[in-house]
Each structure stands twice: as C-alpha cells, then as structure tokens.
mmCIF file of C-alpha atoms in Angstrom:
data_model
loop_
_atom_site.group_PDB
_atom_site.id
_atom_site.type_symbol
_atom_site.label_atom_id
_atom_site.label_comp_id
_atom_site.label_asym_id
_atom_site.label_seq_id
_atom_site.Cartn_x
_atom_site.Cartn_y
_atom_site.Cartn_z
ATOM 1 C CA MET A 14 -33.527 -37.314 -69.488
ATOM 2 C CA ALA A 15 -33.601 -36.327 -65.828
ATOM 3 C CA VAL A 16 -36.938 -36.393 -64.218
ATOM 4 C CA THR A 17 -37.854 -33.453 -61.887
ATOM 5 C CA ARG A 18 -40.528 -34.246 -59.501
ATOM 6 C CA SER A 19 -43.131 -31.665 -58.522
ATOM 7 C CA PRO A 20 -42.721 -29.762 -55.315
ATOM 8 C CA LEU A 21 -44.450 -30.822 -52.217
ATOM 9 C CA PRO A 22 -48.246 -30.793 -52.468
ATOM 10 C CA GLN A 23 -50.102 -27.806 -51.112
ATOM 11 C CA PHE A 24 -51.419 -29.486 -48.015
ATOM 12 C CA LEU A 25 -47.958 -30.382 -46.851
ATOM 13 C CA ARG A 26 -46.523 -26.926 -46.970
ATOM 14 C CA LEU A 27 -46.609 -24.421 -44.067
ATOM 15 C CA SER A 28 -48.978 -21.700 -44.918
ATOM 16 C CA LYS A 29 -50.219 -18.584 -43.250
ATOM 17 C CA THR A 30 -53.910 -18.786 -42.499
ATOM 18 C CA SER A 31 -56.417 -16.597 -40.765
ATOM 19 C CA SER A 32 -56.668 -16.593 -36.975
ATOM 20 C CA LEU A 33 -60.463 -17.630 -37.398
ATOM 21 C CA SER A 34 -59.625 -20.772 -39.286
ATOM 22 C CA GLN A 35 -56.885 -21.565 -36.760
ATOM 23 C CA ARG A 36 -59.272 -21.168 -33.939
ATOM 24 C CA LEU A 37 -61.962 -23.261 -35.646
ATOM 25 C CA MET A 38 -59.517 -26.123 -36.378
ATOM 26 C CA LEU A 39 -58.116 -25.922 -32.840
ATOM 27 C CA ILE A 40 -61.592 -26.016 -31.273
ATOM 28 C CA GLY A 41 -62.561 -28.914 -33.492
ATOM 29 C CA LEU A 42 -59.356 -30.778 -32.828
ATOM 30 C CA VAL A 43 -59.807 -30.388 -29.048
ATOM 31 C CA ILE A 44 -63.353 -31.725 -29.126
ATOM 32 C CA THR A 45 -62.321 -34.641 -31.335
ATOM 33 C CA VAL A 46 -59.349 -35.597 -29.261
ATOM 34 C CA PHE A 47 -61.592 -35.449 -26.176
ATOM 35 C CA PHE A 48 -64.039 -37.994 -27.574
ATOM 36 C CA ILE A 49 -61.145 -40.090 -28.790
ATOM 37 C CA LEU A 50 -59.821 -40.226 -25.239
ATOM 38 C CA ILE A 51 -63.266 -41.022 -23.901
ATOM 39 C CA ALA A 52 -63.536 -43.970 -26.346
ATOM 40 C CA LEU A 53 -60.050 -45.301 -25.345
ATOM 41 C CA LEU A 54 -60.447 -44.844 -21.586
ATOM 42 C CA ALA A 55 -64.033 -46.108 -21.165
ATOM 43 C CA PRO A 56 -63.163 -49.847 -20.863
ATOM 44 C CA LEU A 57 -60.281 -48.905 -18.491
ATOM 45 C CA LEU A 58 -62.489 -46.799 -16.274
ATOM 46 C CA GLN A 59 -65.000 -49.730 -16.100
ATOM 47 C CA SER A 60 -62.244 -52.242 -15.226
ATOM 48 C CA ILE A 61 -61.060 -50.246 -12.183
ATOM 49 C CA GLY A 62 -64.673 -49.623 -11.040
ATOM 50 C CA LEU A 63 -64.993 -45.948 -11.929
ATOM 51 C CA LEU A 64 -67.581 -46.688 -14.515
ATOM 52 C CA GLN A 65 -70.767 -48.751 -14.443
ATOM 53 C CA ASN A 66 -71.413 -51.666 -16.790
ATOM 54 C CA PRO A 67 -73.334 -50.050 -19.687
ATOM 55 C CA THR A 68 -75.420 -53.228 -20.350
ATOM 56 C CA GLU A 69 -76.311 -54.123 -16.762
ATOM 57 C CA SER A 70 -79.572 -52.850 -15.154
ATOM 58 C CA LEU A 71 -78.613 -50.997 -12.002
ATOM 59 C CA SER A 72 -81.411 -48.816 -10.636
ATOM 60 C CA ASN A 73 -84.455 -49.660 -8.565
ATOM 61 C CA PRO A 74 -86.880 -48.076 -9.205
ATOM 62 C CA ILE A 75 -86.210 -48.580 -12.964
ATOM 63 C CA HIS A 76 -85.390 -45.003 -13.935
ATOM 64 C CA VAL A 77 -83.572 -42.343 -11.732
ATOM 65 C CA PRO A 78 -82.966 -38.757 -12.618
ATOM 66 C CA PRO A 79 -79.361 -37.316 -12.549
ATOM 67 C CA SER A 80 -77.912 -37.510 -9.119
ATOM 68 C CA GLU A 81 -74.550 -37.820 -7.233
ATOM 69 C CA LYS A 82 -74.677 -41.621 -7.710
ATOM 70 C CA TYR A 83 -75.861 -41.520 -11.363
ATOM 71 C CA TRP A 84 -74.535 -38.418 -12.948
ATOM 72 C CA PHE A 85 -76.599 -38.643 -16.099
ATOM 73 C CA GLY A 86 -79.415 -40.687 -14.444
ATOM 74 C CA THR A 87 -80.593 -44.032 -15.574
ATOM 75 C CA SER A 88 -82.952 -45.127 -18.383
ATOM 76 C CA ARG A 89 -86.236 -46.946 -18.179
ATOM 77 C CA GLN A 90 -84.266 -50.188 -18.619
ATOM 78 C CA GLY A 91 -82.122 -49.344 -15.672
ATOM 79 C CA TYR A 92 -78.901 -48.596 -17.696
ATOM 80 C CA ASP A 93 -76.530 -45.891 -16.453
ATOM 81 C CA VAL A 94 -76.795 -43.188 -18.984
ATOM 82 C CA PHE A 95 -73.339 -41.762 -18.189
ATOM 83 C CA SER A 96 -71.713 -45.180 -18.908
ATOM 84 C CA ARG A 97 -73.697 -45.755 -22.004
ATOM 85 C CA THR A 98 -72.874 -42.267 -23.446
ATOM 86 C CA LEU A 99 -69.148 -42.843 -22.836
ATOM 87 C CA PHE A 100 -69.182 -46.341 -24.433
ATOM 88 C CA GLY A 101 -71.383 -44.804 -27.255
ATOM 89 C CA ALA A 102 -68.286 -42.744 -28.221
ATOM 90 C CA GLN A 103 -66.275 -45.978 -28.500
ATOM 91 C CA ALA A 104 -68.821 -47.554 -30.888
ATOM 92 C CA ALA A 105 -69.105 -44.320 -32.929
ATOM 93 C CA LEU A 106 -65.332 -44.015 -33.308
ATOM 94 C CA GLN A 107 -64.957 -47.668 -34.430
ATOM 95 C CA VAL A 108 -67.657 -47.442 -37.125
ATOM 96 C CA VAL A 109 -66.517 -43.996 -38.246
ATOM 97 C CA ILE A 110 -62.867 -45.003 -38.702
ATOM 98 C CA LEU A 111 -63.714 -48.188 -40.437
ATOM 99 C CA ALA A 112 -66.373 -46.494 -42.717
ATOM 100 C CA THR A 113 -64.200 -43.581 -43.827
ATOM 101 C CA SER A 114 -61.069 -45.717 -44.096
ATOM 102 C CA LEU A 115 -62.846 -48.325 -46.309
ATOM 103 C CA SER A 116 -64.329 -45.646 -48.616
ATOM 104 C CA MET A 117 -60.960 -43.910 -48.901
ATOM 105 C CA LEU A 118 -59.060 -47.093 -49.691
ATOM 106 C CA VAL A 119 -61.424 -47.930 -52.408
ATOM 107 C CA GLY A 120 -62.227 -44.526 -53.910
ATOM 108 C CA VAL A 121 -58.726 -42.954 -54.021
ATOM 109 C CA PRO A 122 -57.082 -45.877 -56.058
ATOM 110 C CA LEU A 123 -60.133 -46.091 -58.349
ATOM 111 C CA GLY A 124 -60.007 -42.340 -58.966
ATOM 112 C CA MET A 125 -56.292 -42.323 -59.693
ATOM 113 C CA VAL A 126 -56.391 -45.264 -62.101
ATOM 114 C CA SER A 127 -59.554 -44.064 -63.802
ATOM 115 C CA GLY A 128 -58.222 -40.555 -64.301
ATOM 116 C CA TYR A 129 -54.841 -41.670 -65.574
ATOM 117 C CA VAL A 130 -55.939 -44.599 -67.812
ATOM 118 C CA GLY A 131 -59.031 -42.903 -69.212
ATOM 119 C CA GLY A 132 -61.035 -44.539 -72.063
ATOM 120 C CA ARG A 133 -63.817 -46.992 -71.598
ATOM 121 C CA TRP A 134 -62.620 -47.904 -68.055
ATOM 122 C CA ASP A 135 -62.899 -44.246 -66.927
ATOM 123 C CA LYS A 136 -66.360 -43.827 -68.561
ATOM 124 C CA ALA A 137 -67.745 -46.978 -67.019
ATOM 125 C CA LEU A 138 -66.428 -46.151 -63.509
ATOM 126 C CA LEU A 139 -67.597 -42.468 -63.784
ATOM 127 C CA PHE A 140 -71.143 -43.693 -64.735
ATOM 128 C CA LEU A 141 -71.230 -46.119 -61.797
ATOM 129 C CA MET A 142 -69.955 -43.577 -59.286
ATOM 130 C CA ASP A 143 -72.346 -40.975 -60.488
ATOM 131 C CA SER A 144 -75.159 -43.437 -60.157
ATOM 132 C CA ILE A 145 -74.180 -44.160 -56.553
ATOM 133 C CA TYR A 146 -73.693 -40.512 -55.774
ATOM 134 C CA THR A 147 -77.204 -39.612 -56.865
ATOM 135 C CA ILE A 148 -78.711 -41.803 -54.079
ATOM 136 C CA PRO A 149 -78.981 -40.062 -50.658
ATOM 137 C CA GLY A 150 -76.312 -41.407 -48.277
ATOM 138 C CA LEU A 151 -78.692 -42.313 -45.456
ATOM 139 C CA LEU A 152 -81.086 -44.130 -47.866
ATOM 140 C CA LEU A 153 -78.345 -46.051 -49.403
ATOM 141 C CA SER A 154 -76.858 -47.003 -45.971
ATOM 142 C CA VAL A 155 -80.331 -48.108 -44.705
ATOM 143 C CA THR A 156 -80.799 -50.324 -47.821
ATOM 144 C CA LEU A 157 -77.421 -51.895 -47.443
ATOM 145 C CA ALA A 158 -77.859 -52.424 -43.709
ATOM 146 C CA PHE A 159 -80.985 -54.405 -44.422
ATOM 147 C CA ILE A 160 -78.878 -56.645 -46.577
ATOM 148 C CA VAL A 161 -75.604 -57.051 -44.528
ATOM 149 C CA GLY A 162 -77.234 -57.041 -41.096
ATOM 150 C CA ARG A 163 -76.148 -55.562 -37.843
ATOM 151 C CA GLY A 164 -72.628 -55.297 -36.401
ATOM 152 C CA ILE A 165 -69.694 -52.871 -36.279
ATOM 153 C CA LEU A 166 -68.102 -54.031 -39.486
ATOM 154 C CA ASN A 167 -71.432 -54.454 -41.364
ATOM 155 C CA ALA A 168 -72.462 -50.933 -40.353
ATOM 156 C CA ALA A 169 -69.177 -49.522 -41.482
ATOM 157 C CA ILE A 170 -69.537 -51.305 -44.893
ATOM 158 C CA ALA A 171 -73.164 -50.105 -45.292
ATOM 159 C CA ILE A 172 -72.030 -46.413 -44.502
ATOM 160 C CA SER A 173 -68.757 -46.553 -46.491
ATOM 161 C CA ILE A 174 -70.422 -47.299 -49.849
ATOM 162 C CA ALA A 175 -72.023 -43.799 -49.962
ATOM 163 C CA TYR A 176 -68.684 -42.091 -49.540
ATOM 164 C CA ILE A 177 -66.647 -43.905 -52.214
ATOM 165 C CA PRO A 178 -67.898 -41.628 -55.102
ATOM 166 C CA GLN A 179 -66.759 -38.548 -53.281
ATOM 167 C CA TYR A 180 -63.150 -39.786 -53.003
ATOM 168 C CA TYR A 181 -63.289 -41.150 -56.524
ATOM 169 C CA ARG A 182 -64.546 -37.898 -58.151
ATOM 170 C CA VAL A 183 -62.166 -35.593 -56.268
ATOM 171 C CA VAL A 184 -59.068 -37.740 -56.910
ATOM 172 C CA ARG A 185 -60.036 -38.504 -60.528
ATOM 173 C CA ASN A 186 -60.407 -34.814 -61.365
ATOM 174 C CA HIS A 187 -57.049 -33.995 -59.820
ATOM 175 C CA THR A 188 -55.395 -36.914 -61.672
ATOM 176 C CA VAL A 189 -56.792 -35.829 -64.976
ATOM 177 C CA SER A 190 -55.376 -32.315 -64.584
ATOM 178 C CA VAL A 191 -51.990 -33.410 -63.080
ATOM 179 C CA LYS A 192 -51.241 -36.199 -65.601
ATOM 180 C CA THR A 193 -50.521 -33.605 -68.301
ATOM 181 C CA GLU A 194 -47.863 -31.848 -66.172
ATOM 182 C CA VAL A 195 -44.208 -31.850 -67.425
ATOM 183 C CA PHE A 196 -42.881 -34.118 -64.706
ATOM 184 C CA VAL A 197 -45.342 -36.831 -65.502
ATOM 185 C CA GLU A 198 -44.689 -36.708 -69.227
ATOM 186 C CA ALA A 199 -40.937 -36.842 -68.457
ATOM 187 C CA ALA A 200 -41.459 -39.902 -66.328
ATOM 188 C CA GLN A 201 -43.383 -41.508 -69.165
ATOM 189 C CA ALA A 202 -40.631 -40.591 -71.650
ATOM 190 C CA ILE A 203 -37.893 -42.489 -69.626
ATOM 191 C CA GLY A 204 -40.080 -45.545 -69.515
ATOM 192 C CA ALA A 205 -41.822 -45.424 -66.177
ATOM 193 C CA ASN A 206 -44.790 -47.836 -66.025
ATOM 194 C CA THR A 207 -48.196 -46.943 -64.921
ATOM 195 C CA TRP A 208 -47.691 -48.141 -61.222
ATOM 196 C CA GLN A 209 -44.486 -46.072 -60.969
ATOM 197 C CA VAL A 210 -46.222 -42.919 -62.377
ATOM 198 C CA LEU A 211 -49.206 -43.348 -60.008
ATOM 199 C CA SER A 212 -47.222 -44.058 -56.899
ATOM 200 C CA LYS A 213 -44.229 -41.811 -57.354
ATOM 201 C CA TYR A 214 -45.365 -38.867 -59.417
ATOM 202 C CA LEU A 215 -49.163 -38.607 -58.993
ATOM 203 C CA PHE A 216 -50.208 -39.815 -55.519
ATOM 204 C CA PHE A 217 -48.928 -36.927 -53.428
ATOM 205 C CA ASN A 218 -50.242 -34.395 -55.927
ATOM 206 C CA VAL A 219 -53.803 -35.598 -56.162
ATOM 207 C CA ILE A 220 -54.680 -36.421 -52.463
ATOM 208 C CA GLN A 221 -54.594 -32.852 -51.165
ATOM 209 C CA SER A 222 -58.309 -32.727 -50.541
ATOM 210 C CA VAL A 223 -58.544 -36.270 -49.051
ATOM 211 C CA PRO A 224 -57.824 -35.233 -45.496
ATOM 212 C CA VAL A 225 -60.644 -32.720 -45.572
ATOM 213 C CA LEU A 226 -63.062 -35.309 -47.089
ATOM 214 C CA PHE A 227 -62.004 -37.773 -44.427
ATOM 215 C CA THR A 228 -62.900 -35.461 -41.489
ATOM 216 C CA LEU A 229 -66.183 -34.204 -43.068
ATOM 217 C CA ASN A 230 -67.252 -37.814 -43.924
ATOM 218 C CA ALA A 231 -66.415 -38.871 -40.417
ATOM 219 C CA ALA A 232 -68.800 -36.282 -39.057
ATOM 220 C CA ASP A 233 -71.476 -37.354 -41.532
ATOM 221 C CA ALA A 234 -70.957 -41.027 -40.704
ATOM 222 C CA ILE A 235 -71.708 -40.370 -37.023
ATOM 223 C CA LEU A 236 -75.157 -38.986 -38.035
ATOM 224 C CA VAL A 237 -75.706 -41.874 -40.370
ATOM 225 C CA LEU A 238 -74.785 -44.355 -37.777
ATOM 226 C CA GLY A 239 -77.183 -42.646 -35.325
ATOM 227 C CA GLY A 240 -79.961 -42.923 -37.969
ATOM 228 C CA LEU A 241 -79.275 -46.643 -38.498
ATOM 229 C CA GLY A 242 -79.299 -47.158 -34.708
ATOM 230 C CA PHE A 243 -82.602 -45.158 -34.378
ATOM 231 C CA LEU A 244 -84.086 -47.422 -37.054
ATOM 232 C CA GLY A 245 -82.887 -50.537 -35.331
ATOM 233 C CA LEU A 246 -80.473 -51.325 -38.246
ATOM 234 C CA GLY A 247 -77.048 -50.351 -36.732
ATOM 235 C CA LEU A 248 -75.384 -52.257 -34.028
ATOM 236 C CA PRO A 249 -76.868 -55.050 -31.888
ATOM 237 C CA PRO A 250 -79.126 -53.808 -29.053
ATOM 238 C CA GLU A 251 -76.644 -54.867 -26.397
ATOM 239 C CA VAL A 252 -73.953 -52.564 -27.752
ATOM 240 C CA PRO A 253 -74.182 -48.998 -26.341
ATOM 241 C CA GLU A 254 -74.850 -46.743 -29.260
ATOM 242 C CA TRP A 255 -76.199 -43.152 -29.400
ATOM 243 C CA GLY A 256 -78.810 -43.668 -32.069
ATOM 244 C CA HIS A 257 -80.345 -46.711 -30.393
ATOM 245 C CA ASP A 258 -80.373 -44.942 -27.005
ATOM 246 C CA LEU A 259 -82.125 -41.995 -28.661
ATOM 247 C CA LYS A 260 -84.768 -44.381 -30.024
ATOM 248 C CA LEU A 261 -85.483 -45.721 -26.488
ATOM 249 C CA ALA A 262 -85.322 -42.205 -25.103
ATOM 250 C CA LEU A 263 -87.970 -40.999 -27.468
ATOM 251 C CA GLN A 264 -90.369 -43.606 -26.119
ATOM 252 C CA ALA A 265 -89.705 -42.238 -22.588
ATOM 253 C CA LEU A 266 -89.967 -38.539 -23.241
ATOM 254 C CA PRO A 267 -93.751 -38.412 -22.778
ATOM 255 C CA THR A 268 -93.353 -39.751 -19.196
ATOM 256 C CA GLY A 269 -90.865 -36.913 -18.364
ATOM 257 C CA ILE A 270 -87.677 -38.874 -18.614
ATOM 258 C CA TRP A 271 -85.708 -36.129 -20.458
ATOM 259 C CA TRP A 272 -82.161 -37.128 -19.449
ATOM 260 C CA THR A 273 -82.022 -40.255 -21.494
ATOM 261 C CA ALA A 274 -82.323 -38.212 -24.653
ATOM 262 C CA LEU A 275 -80.268 -35.089 -23.684
ATOM 263 C CA PHE A 276 -76.892 -36.610 -22.938
ATOM 264 C CA PRO A 277 -76.609 -39.059 -25.921
ATOM 265 C CA GLY A 278 -77.969 -36.451 -28.312
ATOM 266 C CA LEU A 279 -75.541 -33.774 -26.878
ATOM 267 C CA ALA A 280 -72.570 -36.066 -27.230
ATOM 268 C CA MET A 281 -73.413 -36.944 -30.793
ATOM 269 C CA THR A 282 -73.912 -33.248 -31.650
ATOM 270 C CA LEU A 283 -70.509 -32.255 -30.018
ATOM 271 C CA MET A 284 -68.651 -34.962 -31.818
ATOM 272 C CA VAL A 285 -70.147 -33.916 -35.203
ATOM 273 C CA VAL A 286 -69.422 -30.328 -34.552
ATOM 274 C CA GLY A 287 -65.865 -30.988 -33.484
ATOM 275 C CA LEU A 288 -65.145 -33.047 -36.681
ATOM 276 C CA SER A 289 -66.833 -30.461 -38.836
ATOM 277 C CA LEU A 290 -64.901 -27.554 -37.417
ATOM 278 C CA PHE A 291 -61.648 -29.418 -37.762
ATOM 279 C CA GLY A 292 -62.488 -30.242 -41.352
ATOM 280 C CA GLU A 293 -63.604 -26.712 -42.349
ATOM 281 C CA GLY A 294 -60.416 -25.253 -40.712
ATOM 282 C CA LEU A 295 -58.172 -27.781 -42.512
ATOM 283 C CA ASN A 296 -59.966 -27.049 -45.739
ATOM 284 C CA GLU A 297 -59.147 -23.294 -45.531
ATOM 285 C CA ILE A 298 -55.538 -24.216 -44.879
ATOM 286 C CA ILE A 299 -55.389 -26.619 -47.860
ATOM 287 C CA ASN A 300 -57.238 -24.305 -50.348
ATOM 288 C CA PRO A 301 -55.618 -20.923 -50.684
ATOM 289 C CA ARG A 302 -58.566 -19.681 -52.589
ATOM 290 C CA LEU A 303 -60.749 -19.798 -49.576
ATOM 291 C CA ARG A 304 -58.280 -17.623 -47.689
ATOM 292 C CA GLN A 305 -58.127 -15.134 -50.580
ATOM 293 C CA GLN A 306 -61.905 -14.909 -50.697
ATOM 294 C CA ARG A 307 -62.084 -14.509 -46.864
#
C-alpha cells in the first residue's frame, strides 16, 4: 500500500493575512532584530573603544546625568548606563535563547511521544505537566534559582522548567488529533515503527503552534529574568543585566537619579513589546480562524 503524506503544515504555506497583522509582525521583527544586533555588536564596539567597559567605574563624582560624554549618564557605582544597557541586551538574549530552546527541546518530544503512545505513560506525564503548569512561572523560577544558583545557564534552566508544560500540552493535543489521520494509519499498516511515524508523518503536522509559543515565551522569559535579577537571583552582580540594574536604580531614585532606571527599564519594555508583537502577528498568520474572526 502506498503511503500518501499529508500536505505541508499550515504555518509553512503562504497565506494572505490582514495588513494589521503584517504591520505588527514587521514592527516586532524590526525591534527584535535591533536588539539582536545590539547584543552582537556590543563586545565589538567595546573592543574598538566606542563603548565603555560596563563593569568599570568611570565617573567622578560617582553619578553623572546624561551628557555628551555619558549619553545615558552613570550610576551611583560609577558605571556607564549606556554601556550596561547595551550589554544587558546580550545577557537577556543569551538567557532567553537558552531557556526557550531547552523548554522546546524537552516539551515537544515529550508531547509527541505521550500523545502517540497514550496509556499510563500519557496519563502520568499529563498529570506531571498539569501540576507544573499550576505553579506561577515566576514563583517556580525563583524557587529553582535558589536551588541551582546564579549564572547564565542556571538562570536559563530555572526559567525553562516553567515553559515545558506549554509545549507539551500543545504538541500532545495536536498529536492526539493527527494520529488518527489516514496517512498515519497507512504508515502503521505498512510496518512503520514508532520513530518513523513520529519523525516522518507527525512532526511537521503537530509543531505549527511552536514558533508562536517560542516568541511569546521569549518575551515572558525577559520579564522573568528581570524579576530574578531584581531579587538578586539571576546573573552574578558583575554581569550587566537589566533586572539587577533596576534593583540598584530603585535605591537611587529617592535621590533624584532617574536615568539609571529609565534606560534599562525602557530597553526591557521595548524588547518584550517587539517579541510580543512578532509572536501575535505570527499567530494570526498560522491560525486562519483568527483572521476569519477579525
């Protein structure tokens, strides 16, 4: 019996979408690419002398307002706020990519296997993931950060655990519905094993919502990382990070040093908005029902 594979998944097809969703996704993409370029170019700019060392105290007196020499001013510790804001994008990008990738690499395979195999394995995993999902993400990340300690990899692990159930639930539900399709039953009839069915006939048909989850989780991971940094649980103090800088800035606000909070907070907000806009625009393209409702 010849096996006919399903057509390309919905998110790989060219589709007509509203101009609003196109604009949202384009704006979000531009903002996201802008921060990616900042993260990549910050070390290069420092090496050629166009950017100050973010961990070196420069100013005397200790804090200086924004000026031609220090565009974003300096903090009470004497750090260049402009340099720390740019290097903060690098730290955020590293943690976000690691956290969302780890959660995706764990949640997607578990969801596929659980939905396809079923039985006790499926019930046990579903119970475990639902239990994790009921815990607020920030609270879970804070608890895990206490256990694993500081550092880029440790922060990524602490954040990623909260997102695994989302990938698992979405992929599992798609797998349960797709595994009864004719092309899957035909593959089983000719003797395809579980790995072949999962990799060749199910994978591209159940991951259509994963890109949207990835971008939205990345936006949320930036806020969670900022929360960990604000609580002193994220990255080491010597690493420029927006949440940690906001913690120090909060202590300086009563003395009128407003610039140390404005620029890191604005950078965090813009990056979250960019990823969110891109994810929402992508979601409307992937899900035709959203376009129909609009």
